[in-house]
Amino acid sequence: MTHEAVEAAVRDICREDRMPSDYEARLGALIANAMRNNLDKSDIEDVLRLIPTDEAGHED
Amino acid sequence: MSLRMTEDMSAFFARIDQSTIKGVSFLEIDKYYACLMIGLRAAQIAPDPKYRASFLAAGAKFPDAYSDHDTYLLGLLVEAEIRRRQLDPDNRDLIEAETVRLLDPQSPLGLSDQGVDLMNKYAAKGFELLREKMGPPRAIETFLVTYAEIFWRPAGLGSSQPA
Amino acid sequence: MKIRISDWRYENLRIGAGTEEVTLGTPPKRWSLIQMPNGTGKTTTMALIRAVLGEEALNASQVRAFRANDEVTEGKFELGLLVEMALGEPAVEHRLTADFDFANGSCTYSTLRPAMRSGGREPGRVLPDELQHLLKPDFIKLFVFDGELARDIRQTNKRAADQAIRTLYQLDEISNLRQRVSEFVKTKQDQTRNTTGRTQKGVTQARRALEAAEEMLKRLETQLQSKSANKDTLDSEHSKIRKEIDEHVAQNKDLEEQRVVLDAQADGLKTDIQASAREALLAFRNPATLSSSVRANLTRLGKVLTDARLPKSPASEFFAEIAKGGECICGRTIGEAERLALEKNRDRYLAHDQINAIATMKTRLNRSGDAETDYVTASLTLQEKLEDQNINQKKRARLELEAEERGDKDLADLRRRAGVLEERIASLSQEIEKLSVSDAAKQAALRCDDTNNVPLARSKRDACEITLREVSDSFKLSQQRDMLLSQLQRIEQQSLETLRELIRIETNKRLEKLVRMEELRVARIDGALELTSDKVERRDNVSEGQSLSVAYAFLTSLLSKAPFDLPFVVDSPAVSLDLDVRREVSRIIPNLFNQMVLFVISSERAAFAETFYQRPDTQFVTLEKRPDGGVGCLYGLDAFKEQTSSGDAI
């Protein structure tokens, strides 16, 4: 079980960071599964892959 | 474990024309064999050659071009080892043990692992001796002529006399 | 999920030698007051309940501290739990057991589920999955209540209040998740070949390397293209000039006739050379026809084998059979020593298939003398033809010279131009070969590298591309990790703050009822509970009773939010309270939990335990030391009322 306080925090932080729409649900599931001892490494990878990055290598 | 050429051997023959002569082409095994015969005749081996990957597939037999003569190749290896190790040819136990050491009828090439290793070392040494006598060949025809000349003139190739 | 404690059993534990069982009623009563004199094992019982619930790893001295006396070697504690998975479902009995081996100082946990009919004890603590995961020592302390905790909750340096919130709402799992994310990314990055460039700088470097490799490839491709085009032009120019030369030569009738003959001869020679080259190659491949010296070696080996009468007839299998058979063909018995010698030495003999191979070889070797065309003969023919070809080519060139000498002035120029072109074409061909050759051996022979050979430059470009992809993936992953870690940390922090506030409000609601005499409230939760009252801004000096009330209010607020309906077990709850506070507390507290197990001493009867006398759903248990060192267990109000502080019931 994830308390609604945690769910609300996930929602707020995702909005604050302007994350893609499907990301919030996946991050919420990641945390819920971590709390339920129900986590696979690939879950972490899935969530990481959804995080947009700056196009690498255009410094200087 | 299979037949392998050295880096230098492969580079030496690299510029030879790949075209076929009336349906017969000059193969990787031909290059290897040319060197092997010189090494076996001299009964000399290269102790620690730098090999390329094998030109035969893992577990392959001698290619068709040599399948009629493979027994000779094995025999020549045994014979060269008898001379190189200076084994008494009249000591039947010794000669029998030598054949047991080098040959393995169950393996694809008919050679034990040790036999394959030695054959590669004879070929590697043979290449060094060959290189002293000719430059990198460009055509099969001229190579065949030059190579034959080397065999007419055995002197200087370190051919040891029969025991 | 509803969890109830139904009973527990001691066996040879500190409470007393022998076996004793404490039952809380069937079904368990809502309130159980267990009266035990000081020093008879209240703390021990609390510790044992926590140990079996938490499957705690106990060290040898902790185990030995539970020992009844020096005579007992083994002990046991068993806790009966009734677990109702969902409302209305029958309760399933779980008996959590700790077996103590006092000699070794070890403790083994097991579970018995009588309803499961699985037959006997299962190792370890076996509880429903959700509960199993949540029941960690920190969490257990919240409901098998540790008196220490009541004080710690108020101590700012202990952060016990925060920890309680974090435990109940599993915020620690978010911290653990952050750890796992870091580990995952590290493992992932360690797998890639390029470990230097997971920084922005590394990405830039890899990108530049790729750009350089692409530029080099493009340059070489352009070179190859222009050289090939150049060669095509020269080739066609050359054949045009050759044609013109032929036309000039053809102006002399006699020369033209000779040319036709020579060209026809050249065609014939070409065919002859191919035929003899083929014959020579085939003869070359057969060691028996390669050279007389090789043939001599073959015949010599044949003779050696024949003279040595090899292969010998006995095969190694023959000796193996004798060794196994136990008796030699001569009738002698093969003993252990003989058997070992036979086994060891049979390797020196050939196996059947080797004998066959050598027999074949011998036959072939002895026949190698009568060979077909030998290589030397074939190569001599080949050489002859090659020489003829050489002469033919010279004669052909001679014709042109002849025509030139007869006064054809243009021809000299044409031949000179053809010669120049041939040289340029030859050198261009070499350059093109070096640029375009893809065979590894040829590349090595021509000293090709990725700056002068198109295929190698292409491989380099591909490798650079892979490196760049790996490096930028790795860099990207680092960025993503940092983002996720930051988010998880902020989520954890924000959740904690929300929950603190939620619990604070809830706690204050309860305090309002519990501590009516003054306005004592929780001002904020920051690690610990900070109090305020109407009198002073921050109340750091509150009485023990007030402190306990605050702790209870906090805990019940917390536990009321738990996903499970848990029993509440507490040791001496009223002992430090003033009588006034006791009355308040005993009016409020019993209604906070659906099952309470209260360990009390006789002095707590006044104004506290006695308030339960009228509550029908109460189990009164009185434990007392027996003269024999054992312990006696009495049920009912009468015995409860009579125990004195020394522990004597009467």
PDB file of C-alpha atoms in Angstrom, chain C residues 84-322:
ATOM      1  CA  GLU C  84      -7.933 -12.754   9.773  1.00  0.00           C
ATOM      2  CA  MET C  85      -7.031 -12.014   6.183  1.00  0.00           C
ATOM      3  CA  ALA C  86     -10.284 -10.215   5.412  1.00  0.00           C
ATOM      4  CA  LEU C  87     -13.396  -9.225   7.290  1.00  0.00           C
ATOM      5  CA  GLY C  88     -15.573 -12.260   7.965  1.00  0.00           C
ATOM      6  CA  GLU C  89     -12.967 -14.826   7.023  1.00  0.00           C
ATOM      7  CA  PRO C  90     -12.075 -17.370   9.684  1.00  0.00           C
ATOM      8  CA  ALA C  91      -9.006 -16.565  11.757  1.00  0.00           C
ATOM      9  CA  VAL C  92      -5.977 -18.707  10.934  1.00  0.00           C
ATOM     10  CA  GLU C  93      -3.780 -19.717  13.808  1.00  0.00           C
ATOM     11  CA  HIS C  94      -0.043 -19.055  13.437  1.00  0.00           C
ATOM     12  CA  ARG C  95       2.216 -20.292  16.197  1.00  0.00           C
ATOM     13  CA  LEU C  96       5.530 -18.432  16.058  1.00  0.00           C
ATOM     14  CA  THR C  97       8.187 -20.293  17.969  1.00  0.00           C
ATOM     15  CA  ALA C  98      11.703 -19.606  19.156  1.00  0.00           C
ATOM     16  CA  ASP C  99      13.740 -22.655  20.199  1.00  0.00           C
ATOM     17  CA  PHE C 100      16.689 -21.754  22.376  1.00  0.00           C
ATOM     18  CA  ASP C 101      19.804 -23.845  22.707  1.00  0.00           C
ATOM     19  CA  PHE C 102      21.472 -22.413  25.793  1.00  0.00           C
ATOM     20  CA  ALA C 103      24.638 -24.484  25.401  1.00  0.00           C
ATOM     21  CA  ASN C 104      25.343 -23.100  21.921  1.00  0.00           C
ATOM     22  CA  GLY C 105      23.718 -19.772  22.632  1.00  0.00           C
ATOM     23  CA  SER C 106      21.659 -20.151  19.489  1.00  0.00           C
ATOM     24  CA  CYS C 107      18.048 -19.578  18.603  1.00  0.00           C
ATOM     25  CA  THR C 108      15.948 -21.150  15.837  1.00  0.00           C
ATOM     26  CA  TYR C 109      12.638 -19.727  14.661  1.00  0.00           C
ATOM     27  CA  SER C 110       9.833 -21.787  13.207  1.00  0.00           C
ATOM     28  CA  THR C 111       6.128 -21.515  12.518  1.00  0.00           C
ATOM     29  CA  LEU C 112       3.316 -23.978  12.995  1.00  0.00           C
ATOM     30  CA  ARG C 113       0.054 -23.445  11.166  1.00  0.00           C
ATOM     31  CA  PRO C 114      -2.251 -26.151  12.547  1.00  0.00           C
ATOM     32  CA  ALA C 115      -4.959 -25.404   9.961  1.00  0.00           C
ATOM     33  CA  MET C 116      -2.595 -25.821   7.035  1.00  0.00           C
ATOM     34  CA  ARG C 117      -2.204 -29.567   7.549  1.00  0.00           C
ATOM     35  CA  SER C 118       1.151 -29.192   5.901  1.00  0.00           C
ATOM     36  CA  GLY C 119       2.493 -31.392   8.622  1.00  0.00           C
ATOM     37  CA  GLY C 120       4.618 -29.825  11.232  1.00  0.00           C
ATOM     38  CA  ARG C 121       6.812 -26.842  11.605  1.00  0.00           C
ATOM     39  CA  GLU C 122       7.967 -24.614   8.828  1.00  0.00           C
ATOM     40  CA  PRO C 123      11.355 -23.004   9.305  1.00  0.00           C
ATOM     41  CA  GLY C 124      11.463 -19.289  10.004  1.00  0.00           C
ATOM     42  CA  ARG C 125       8.613 -16.867  10.461  1.00  0.00           C
ATOM     43  CA  VAL C 126       5.724 -17.619   8.144  1.00  0.00           C
ATOM     44  CA  LEU C 127       3.065 -14.910   7.990  1.00  0.00           C
ATOM     45  CA  PRO C 128       0.876 -13.458   5.233  1.00  0.00           C
ATOM     46  CA  ASP C 129       3.106 -11.743   2.714  1.00  0.00           C
ATOM     47  CA  GLU C 130       1.992  -8.160   3.377  1.00  0.00           C
ATOM     48  CA  LEU C 131       2.544  -8.559   7.087  1.00  0.00           C
ATOM     49  CA  GLN C 132       5.789 -10.462   6.660  1.00  0.00           C
ATOM     50  CA  HIS C 133       7.253  -7.545   4.763  1.00  0.00           C
ATOM     51  CA  LEU C 134       6.149  -4.917   7.247  1.00  0.00           C
ATOM     52  CA  LEU C 135       7.108  -6.656  10.489  1.00  0.00           C
ATOM     53  CA  LYS C 136      10.557  -5.214  11.044  1.00  0.00           C
ATOM     54  CA  PRO C 137      11.978  -4.557  14.525  1.00  0.00           C
ATOM     55  CA  ASP C 138      11.366  -0.792  14.303  1.00  0.00           C
ATOM     56  CA  PHE C 139       7.765  -1.381  13.395  1.00  0.00           C
ATOM     57  CA  ILE C 140       7.179  -4.019  16.056  1.00  0.00           C
ATOM     58  CA  LYS C 141       8.338  -1.561  18.727  1.00  0.00           C
ATOM     59  CA  LEU C 142       5.371   0.620  17.834  1.00  0.00           C
ATOM     60  CA  PHE C 143       2.799  -1.913  18.981  1.00  0.00           C
ATOM     61  CA  VAL C 144       4.768  -4.173  21.305  1.00  0.00           C
ATOM     62  CA  PHE C 145       5.423  -0.921  22.927  1.00  0.00           C
ATOM     63  CA  ASP C 146       8.866  -0.090  24.125  1.00  0.00           C
ATOM     64  CA  GLY C 147       8.838   2.241  27.153  1.00  0.00           C
ATOM     65  CA  GLU C 148      12.094   3.738  25.857  1.00  0.00           C
ATOM     66  CA  LEU C 149      10.285   4.806  22.740  1.00  0.00           C
ATOM     67  CA  ALA C 150       7.802   6.881  24.723  1.00  0.00           C
ATOM     68  CA  ARG C 151      10.691   8.994  25.980  1.00  0.00           C
ATOM     69  CA  ASP C 152      12.588   9.001  22.668  1.00  0.00           C
ATOM     70  CA  ILE C 153       9.601  10.344  20.829  1.00  0.00           C
ATOM     71  CA  ARG C 154      10.019  13.515  22.842  1.00  0.00           C
ATOM     72  CA  GLN C 155      13.791  13.751  22.524  1.00  0.00           C
ATOM     73  CA  THR C 156      14.814  16.006  19.696  1.00  0.00           C
ATOM     74  CA  ASN C 157      18.155  14.311  19.112  1.00  0.00           C
ATOM     75  CA  LYS C 158      16.633  10.833  18.738  1.00  0.00           C
ATOM     76  CA  ARG C 159      14.366  11.437  15.733  1.00  0.00           C
ATOM     77  CA  ALA C 160      12.235   8.561  17.014  1.00  0.00           C
ATOM     78  CA  ALA C 161       8.957  10.224  16.018  1.00  0.00           C
ATOM     79  CA  ASP C 162      10.167  10.659  12.456  1.00  0.00           C
ATOM     80  CA  GLN C 163      11.461   7.133  12.408  1.00  0.00           C
ATOM     81  CA  ALA C 164       8.088   5.829  13.602  1.00  0.00           C
ATOM     82  CA  ILE C 165       6.347   7.688  10.799  1.00  0.00           C
ATOM     83  CA  ARG C 166       8.932   6.534   8.260  1.00  0.00           C
ATOM     84  CA  THR C 167       8.561   2.940   9.447  1.00  0.00           C
ATOM     85  CA  LEU C 168       4.792   2.845   9.361  1.00  0.00           C
ATOM     86  CA  TYR C 169       4.522   4.450   5.944  1.00  0.00           C
ATOM     87  CA  GLN C 170       7.565   2.593   4.606  1.00  0.00           C
ATOM     88  CA  LEU C 171       9.331   5.752   3.593  1.00  0.00           C
ATOM     89  CA  ASP C 172      12.592   3.888   4.247  1.00  0.00           C
ATOM     90  CA  GLU C 173      11.782   1.851   1.164  1.00  0.00           C
ATOM     91  CA  ILE C 174      12.160   5.015  -0.903  1.00  0.00           C
ATOM     92  CA  SER C 175      15.665   5.436   0.528  1.00  0.00           C
ATOM     93  CA  ASN C 176      16.393   1.805  -0.311  1.00  0.00           C
ATOM     94  CA  LEU C 177      15.041   2.370  -3.805  1.00  0.00           C
ATOM     95  CA  ARG C 178      17.467   5.245  -4.297  1.00  0.00           C
ATOM     96  CA  GLN C 179      20.286   2.938  -3.318  1.00  0.00           C
ATOM     97  CA  ARG C 180      19.091   0.340  -5.816  1.00  0.00           C
ATOM     98  CA  VAL C 181      18.829   2.894  -8.612  1.00  0.00           C
ATOM     99  CA  SER C 182      22.436   3.952  -8.021  1.00  0.00           C
ATOM    100  CA  GLU C 183      23.596   0.355  -7.993  1.00  0.00           C
ATOM    101  CA  PHE C 184      21.652  -0.481 -11.131  1.00  0.00           C
ATOM    102  CA  VAL C 185      23.163   2.412 -13.070  1.00  0.00           C
ATOM    103  CA  LYS C 186      26.648   1.581 -11.861  1.00  0.00           C
ATOM    104  CA  THR C 187      26.336  -2.049 -12.955  1.00  0.00           C
ATOM    105  CA  LYS C 188      24.943  -0.961 -16.288  1.00  0.00           C
ATOM    106  CA  GLN C 189      27.762   1.493 -16.904  1.00  0.00           C
ATOM    107  CA  ASP C 190      30.406  -0.985 -15.820  1.00  0.00           C
ATOM    108  CA  GLN C 191      29.183  -3.315 -18.549  1.00  0.00           C
ATOM    109  CA  THR C 192      30.021  -0.904 -21.350  1.00  0.00           C
ATOM    110  CA  ARG C 193      33.546  -1.006 -22.690  1.00  0.00           C
ATOM    111  CA  ASN C 194      34.211   2.670 -22.500  1.00  0.00           C
ATOM    112  CA  THR C 195      34.452   3.702 -18.879  1.00  0.00           C
ATOM    113  CA  THR C 196      36.253   6.997 -19.398  1.00  0.00           C
ATOM    114  CA  GLY C 197      33.548   8.951 -21.070  1.00  0.00           C
ATOM    115  CA  ARG C 198      30.458   9.128 -18.989  1.00  0.00           C
ATOM    116  CA  THR C 199      30.978  12.852 -18.603  1.00  0.00           C
ATOM    117  CA  GLN C 200      30.001  15.618 -20.964  1.00  0.00           C
ATOM    118  CA  LYS C 201      33.679  15.909 -21.867  1.00  0.00           C
ATOM    119  CA  GLY C 202      33.871  12.215 -22.740  1.00  0.00           C
ATOM    120  CA  VAL C 203      30.830  12.542 -24.992  1.00  0.00           C
ATOM    121  CA  THR C 204      32.380  15.523 -26.765  1.00  0.00           C
ATOM    122  CA  GLN C 205      35.614  13.611 -27.277  1.00  0.00           C
ATOM    123  CA  ALA C 206      33.834  10.584 -28.711  1.00  0.00           C
ATOM    124  CA  ARG C 207      31.802  12.840 -30.998  1.00  0.00           C
ATOM    125  CA  ARG C 208      34.961  14.512 -32.282  1.00  0.00           C
ATOM    126  CA  ALA C 209      36.629  11.154 -32.888  1.00  0.00           C
ATOM    127  CA  LEU C 210      33.631  10.065 -34.940  1.00  0.00           C
ATOM    128  CA  GLU C 211      33.650  13.291 -36.924  1.00  0.00           C
ATOM    129  CA  ALA C 212      37.359  12.857 -37.679  1.00  0.00           C
ATOM    130  CA  ALA C 213      36.829   9.227 -38.742  1.00  0.00           C
ATOM    131  CA  GLU C 214      33.916  10.216 -40.970  1.00  0.00           C
ATOM    132  CA  GLU C 215      35.972  12.954 -42.577  1.00  0.00           C
ATOM    133  CA  MET C 216      38.861  10.557 -43.202  1.00  0.00           C
ATOM    134  CA  LEU C 217      36.542   7.987 -44.753  1.00  0.00           C
ATOM    135  CA  LYS C 218      34.982  10.601 -47.005  1.00  0.00           C
ATOM    136  CA  ARG C 219      38.397  11.809 -48.106  1.00  0.00           C
ATOM    137  CA  LEU C 220      39.584   8.285 -48.928  1.00  0.00           C
ATOM    138  CA  GLU C 221      36.373   7.467 -50.773  1.00  0.00           C
ATOM    139  CA  THR C 222      36.793  10.619 -52.863  1.00  0.00           C
ATOM    140  CA  GLN C 223      40.401   9.668 -53.570  1.00  0.00           C
ATOM    141  CA  LEU C 224      39.409   6.156 -54.610  1.00  0.00           C
ATOM    142  CA  GLN C 225      36.659   7.488 -56.821  1.00  0.00           C
ATOM    143  CA  SER C 226      38.897   9.983 -58.596  1.00  0.00           C
ATOM    144  CA  LYS C 227      41.736   7.468 -59.007  1.00  0.00           C
ATOM    145  CA  SER C 228      39.355   4.882 -60.448  1.00  0.00           C
ATOM    146  CA  ALA C 229      37.904   7.419 -62.840  1.00  0.00           C
ATOM    147  CA  ASN C 230      41.398   8.495 -63.758  1.00  0.00           C
ATOM    148  CA  LYS C 231      42.425   4.897 -64.403  1.00  0.00           C
ATOM    149  CA  ASP C 232      39.352   4.306 -66.584  1.00  0.00           C
ATOM    150  CA  THR C 233      40.316   7.309 -68.695  1.00  0.00           C
ATOM    151  CA  LEU C 234      43.908   6.141 -68.969  1.00  0.00           C
ATOM    152  CA  ASP C 235      42.792   2.583 -69.807  1.00  0.00           C
ATOM    153  CA  SER C 236      40.633   3.720 -72.673  1.00  0.00           C
ATOM    154  CA  GLU C 237      43.335   6.125 -73.854  1.00  0.00           C
ATOM    155  CA  HIS C 238      45.827   3.270 -73.691  1.00  0.00           C
ATOM    156  CA  SER C 239      43.697   0.866 -75.688  1.00  0.00           C
ATOM    157  CA  LYS C 240      43.075   3.614 -78.248  1.00  0.00           C
ATOM    158  CA  ILE C 241      46.831   4.128 -78.655  1.00  0.00           C
ATOM    159  CA  ARG C 242      47.415   0.374 -78.798  1.00  0.00           C
ATOM    160  CA  LYS C 243      44.858   0.206 -81.572  1.00  0.00           C
ATOM    161  CA  GLU C 244      46.586   3.040 -83.409  1.00  0.00           C
ATOM    162  CA  ILE C 245      49.952   1.295 -83.001  1.00  0.00           C
ATOM    163  CA  ASP C 246      48.457  -1.891 -84.410  1.00  0.00           C
ATOM    164  CA  GLU C 247      47.050   0.107 -87.307  1.00  0.00           C
ATOM    165  CA  HIS C 248      50.450   1.672 -87.972  1.00  0.00           C
ATOM    166  CA  VAL C 249      52.143  -1.730 -87.851  1.00  0.00           C
ATOM    167  CA  ALA C 250      49.445  -3.144 -90.150  1.00  0.00           C
ATOM    168  CA  GLN C 251      50.446  -0.666 -92.827  1.00  0.00           C
ATOM    169  CA  ASN C 252      53.463  -2.979 -93.430  1.00  0.00           C
ATOM    170  CA  LYS C 253      52.016  -6.121 -94.942  1.00  0.00           C
ATOM    171  CA  ASP C 254      54.827  -8.465 -93.870  1.00  0.00           C
ATOM    172  CA  LEU C 255      54.776  -7.174 -90.319  1.00  0.00           C
ATOM    173  CA  GLU C 256      51.020  -7.509 -90.152  1.00  0.00           C
ATOM    174  CA  GLU C 257      51.310 -11.146 -91.237  1.00  0.00           C
ATOM    175  CA  GLN C 258      53.892 -11.768 -88.506  1.00  0.00           C
ATOM    176  CA  ARG C 259      51.651 -10.069 -85.961  1.00  0.00           C
ATOM    177  CA  VAL C 260      48.734 -12.335 -86.807  1.00  0.00           C
ATOM    178  CA  VAL C 261      50.980 -15.394 -86.373  1.00  0.00           C
ATOM    179  CA  LEU C 262      52.400 -14.126 -83.085  1.00  0.00           C
ATOM    180  CA  ASP C 263      48.929 -13.286 -81.680  1.00  0.00           C
ATOM    181  CA  ALA C 264      47.666 -16.734 -82.612  1.00  0.00           C
ATOM    182  CA  GLN C 265      50.740 -18.241 -80.958  1.00  0.00           C
ATOM    183  CA  ALA C 266      50.142 -16.096 -77.872  1.00  0.00           C
ATOM    184  CA  ASP C 267      46.568 -17.418 -77.610  1.00  0.00           C
ATOM    185  CA  GLY C 268      47.847 -21.011 -77.894  1.00  0.00           C
ATOM    186  CA  LEU C 269      50.525 -20.361 -75.281  1.00  0.00           C
ATOM    187  CA  LYS C 270      47.981 -18.916 -72.900  1.00  0.00           C
ATOM    188  CA  THR C 271      45.991 -22.145 -73.129  1.00  0.00           C
ATOM    189  CA  ASP C 272      49.109 -24.289 -72.801  1.00  0.00           C
ATOM    190  CA  ILE C 273      50.290 -22.344 -69.762  1.00  0.00           C
ATOM    191  CA  GLN C 274      46.943 -22.816 -68.049  1.00  0.00           C
ATOM    192  CA  ALA C 275      46.981 -26.547 -68.796  1.00  0.00           C
ATOM    193  CA  SER C 276      50.500 -27.092 -67.511  1.00  0.00           C
ATOM    194  CA  ALA C 277      49.941 -24.835 -64.523  1.00  0.00           C
ATOM    195  CA  ARG C 278      46.945 -26.965 -63.633  1.00  0.00           C
ATOM    196  CA  GLU C 279      48.970 -30.139 -64.038  1.00  0.00           C
ATOM    197  CA  ALA C 280      51.804 -28.693 -61.971  1.00  0.00           C
ATOM    198  CA  LEU C 281      49.420 -27.601 -59.209  1.00  0.00           C
ATOM    199  CA  LEU C 282      47.880 -31.065 -59.009  1.00  0.00           C
ATOM    200  CA  ALA C 283      51.306 -32.709 -58.902  1.00  0.00           C
ATOM    201  CA  PHE C 284      52.412 -30.150 -56.303  1.00  0.00           C
ATOM    202  CA  ARG C 285      49.547 -31.150 -54.016  1.00  0.00           C
ATOM    203  CA  ASN C 286      50.595 -34.796 -53.879  1.00  0.00           C
ATOM    204  CA  PRO C 287      53.613 -35.262 -51.600  1.00  0.00           C
ATOM    205  CA  ALA C 288      54.472 -38.450 -53.477  1.00  0.00           C
ATOM    206  CA  THR C 289      54.874 -36.501 -56.723  1.00  0.00           C
ATOM    207  CA  LEU C 290      56.108 -33.237 -55.230  1.00  0.00           C
ATOM    208  CA  SER C 291      59.750 -34.169 -55.122  1.00  0.00           C
ATOM    209  CA  SER C 292      61.976 -37.166 -55.109  1.00  0.00           C
ATOM    210  CA  SER C 293      63.303 -36.224 -51.689  1.00  0.00           C
ATOM    211  CA  VAL C 294      59.823 -36.162 -50.193  1.00  0.00           C
ATOM    212  CA  ARG C 295      59.000 -39.435 -51.888  1.00  0.00           C
ATOM    213  CA  ALA C 296      62.209 -40.858 -50.459  1.00  0.00           C
ATOM    214  CA  ASN C 297      61.093 -39.798 -46.984  1.00  0.00           C
ATOM    215  CA  LEU C 298      57.741 -41.477 -47.495  1.00  0.00           C
ATOM    216  CA  THR C 299      59.300 -44.702 -48.709  1.00  0.00           C
ATOM    217  CA  ARG C 300      61.751 -44.604 -45.839  1.00  0.00           C
ATOM    218  CA  LEU C 301      58.941 -44.386 -43.299  1.00  0.00           C
ATOM    219  CA  GLY C 302      57.201 -47.271 -45.071  1.00  0.00           C
ATOM    220  CA  LYS C 303      60.380 -49.269 -44.712  1.00  0.00           C
ATOM    221  CA  VAL C 304      60.809 -48.297 -41.068  1.00  0.00           C
ATOM    222  CA  LEU C 305      57.279 -49.484 -40.343  1.00  0.00           C
ATOM    223  CA  THR C 306      57.798 -52.679 -42.325  1.00  0.00           C
ATOM    224  CA  ASP C 307      61.168 -53.423 -40.714  1.00  0.00           C
ATOM    225  CA  ALA C 308      59.831 -52.736 -37.283  1.00  0.00           C
ATOM    226  CA  ARG C 309      56.926 -55.033 -38.134  1.00  0.00           C
ATOM    227  CA  LEU C 310      54.591 -52.242 -37.259  1.00  0.00           C
ATOM    228  CA  PRO C 311      51.816 -52.069 -36.560  1.00  0.00           C
ATOM    229  CA  LYS C 312      52.307 -54.755 -33.932  1.00  0.00           C
ATOM    230  CA  SER C 313      49.447 -57.137 -33.738  1.00  0.00           C
ATOM    231  CA  PRO C 314      48.542 -56.818 -30.045  1.00  0.00           C
ATOM    232  CA  ALA C 315      46.403 -53.776 -29.517  1.00  0.00           C
ATOM    233  CA  SER C 316      46.110 -51.863 -26.265  1.00  0.00           C
ATOM    234  CA  GLU C 317      42.626 -53.311 -25.892  1.00  0.00           C
ATOM    235  CA  PHE C 318      44.254 -56.740 -25.680  1.00  0.00           C
ATOM    236  CA  PHE C 319      46.185 -55.768 -22.561  1.00  0.00           C
ATOM    237  CA  ALA C 320      43.151 -54.119 -21.062  1.00  0.00           C
ATOM    238  CA  GLU C 321      41.275 -57.407 -21.420  1.00  0.00           C
ATOM    239  CA  ILE C 322      44.030 -59.391 -19.763  1.00  0.00           C
TER     240      ILE C 322
END
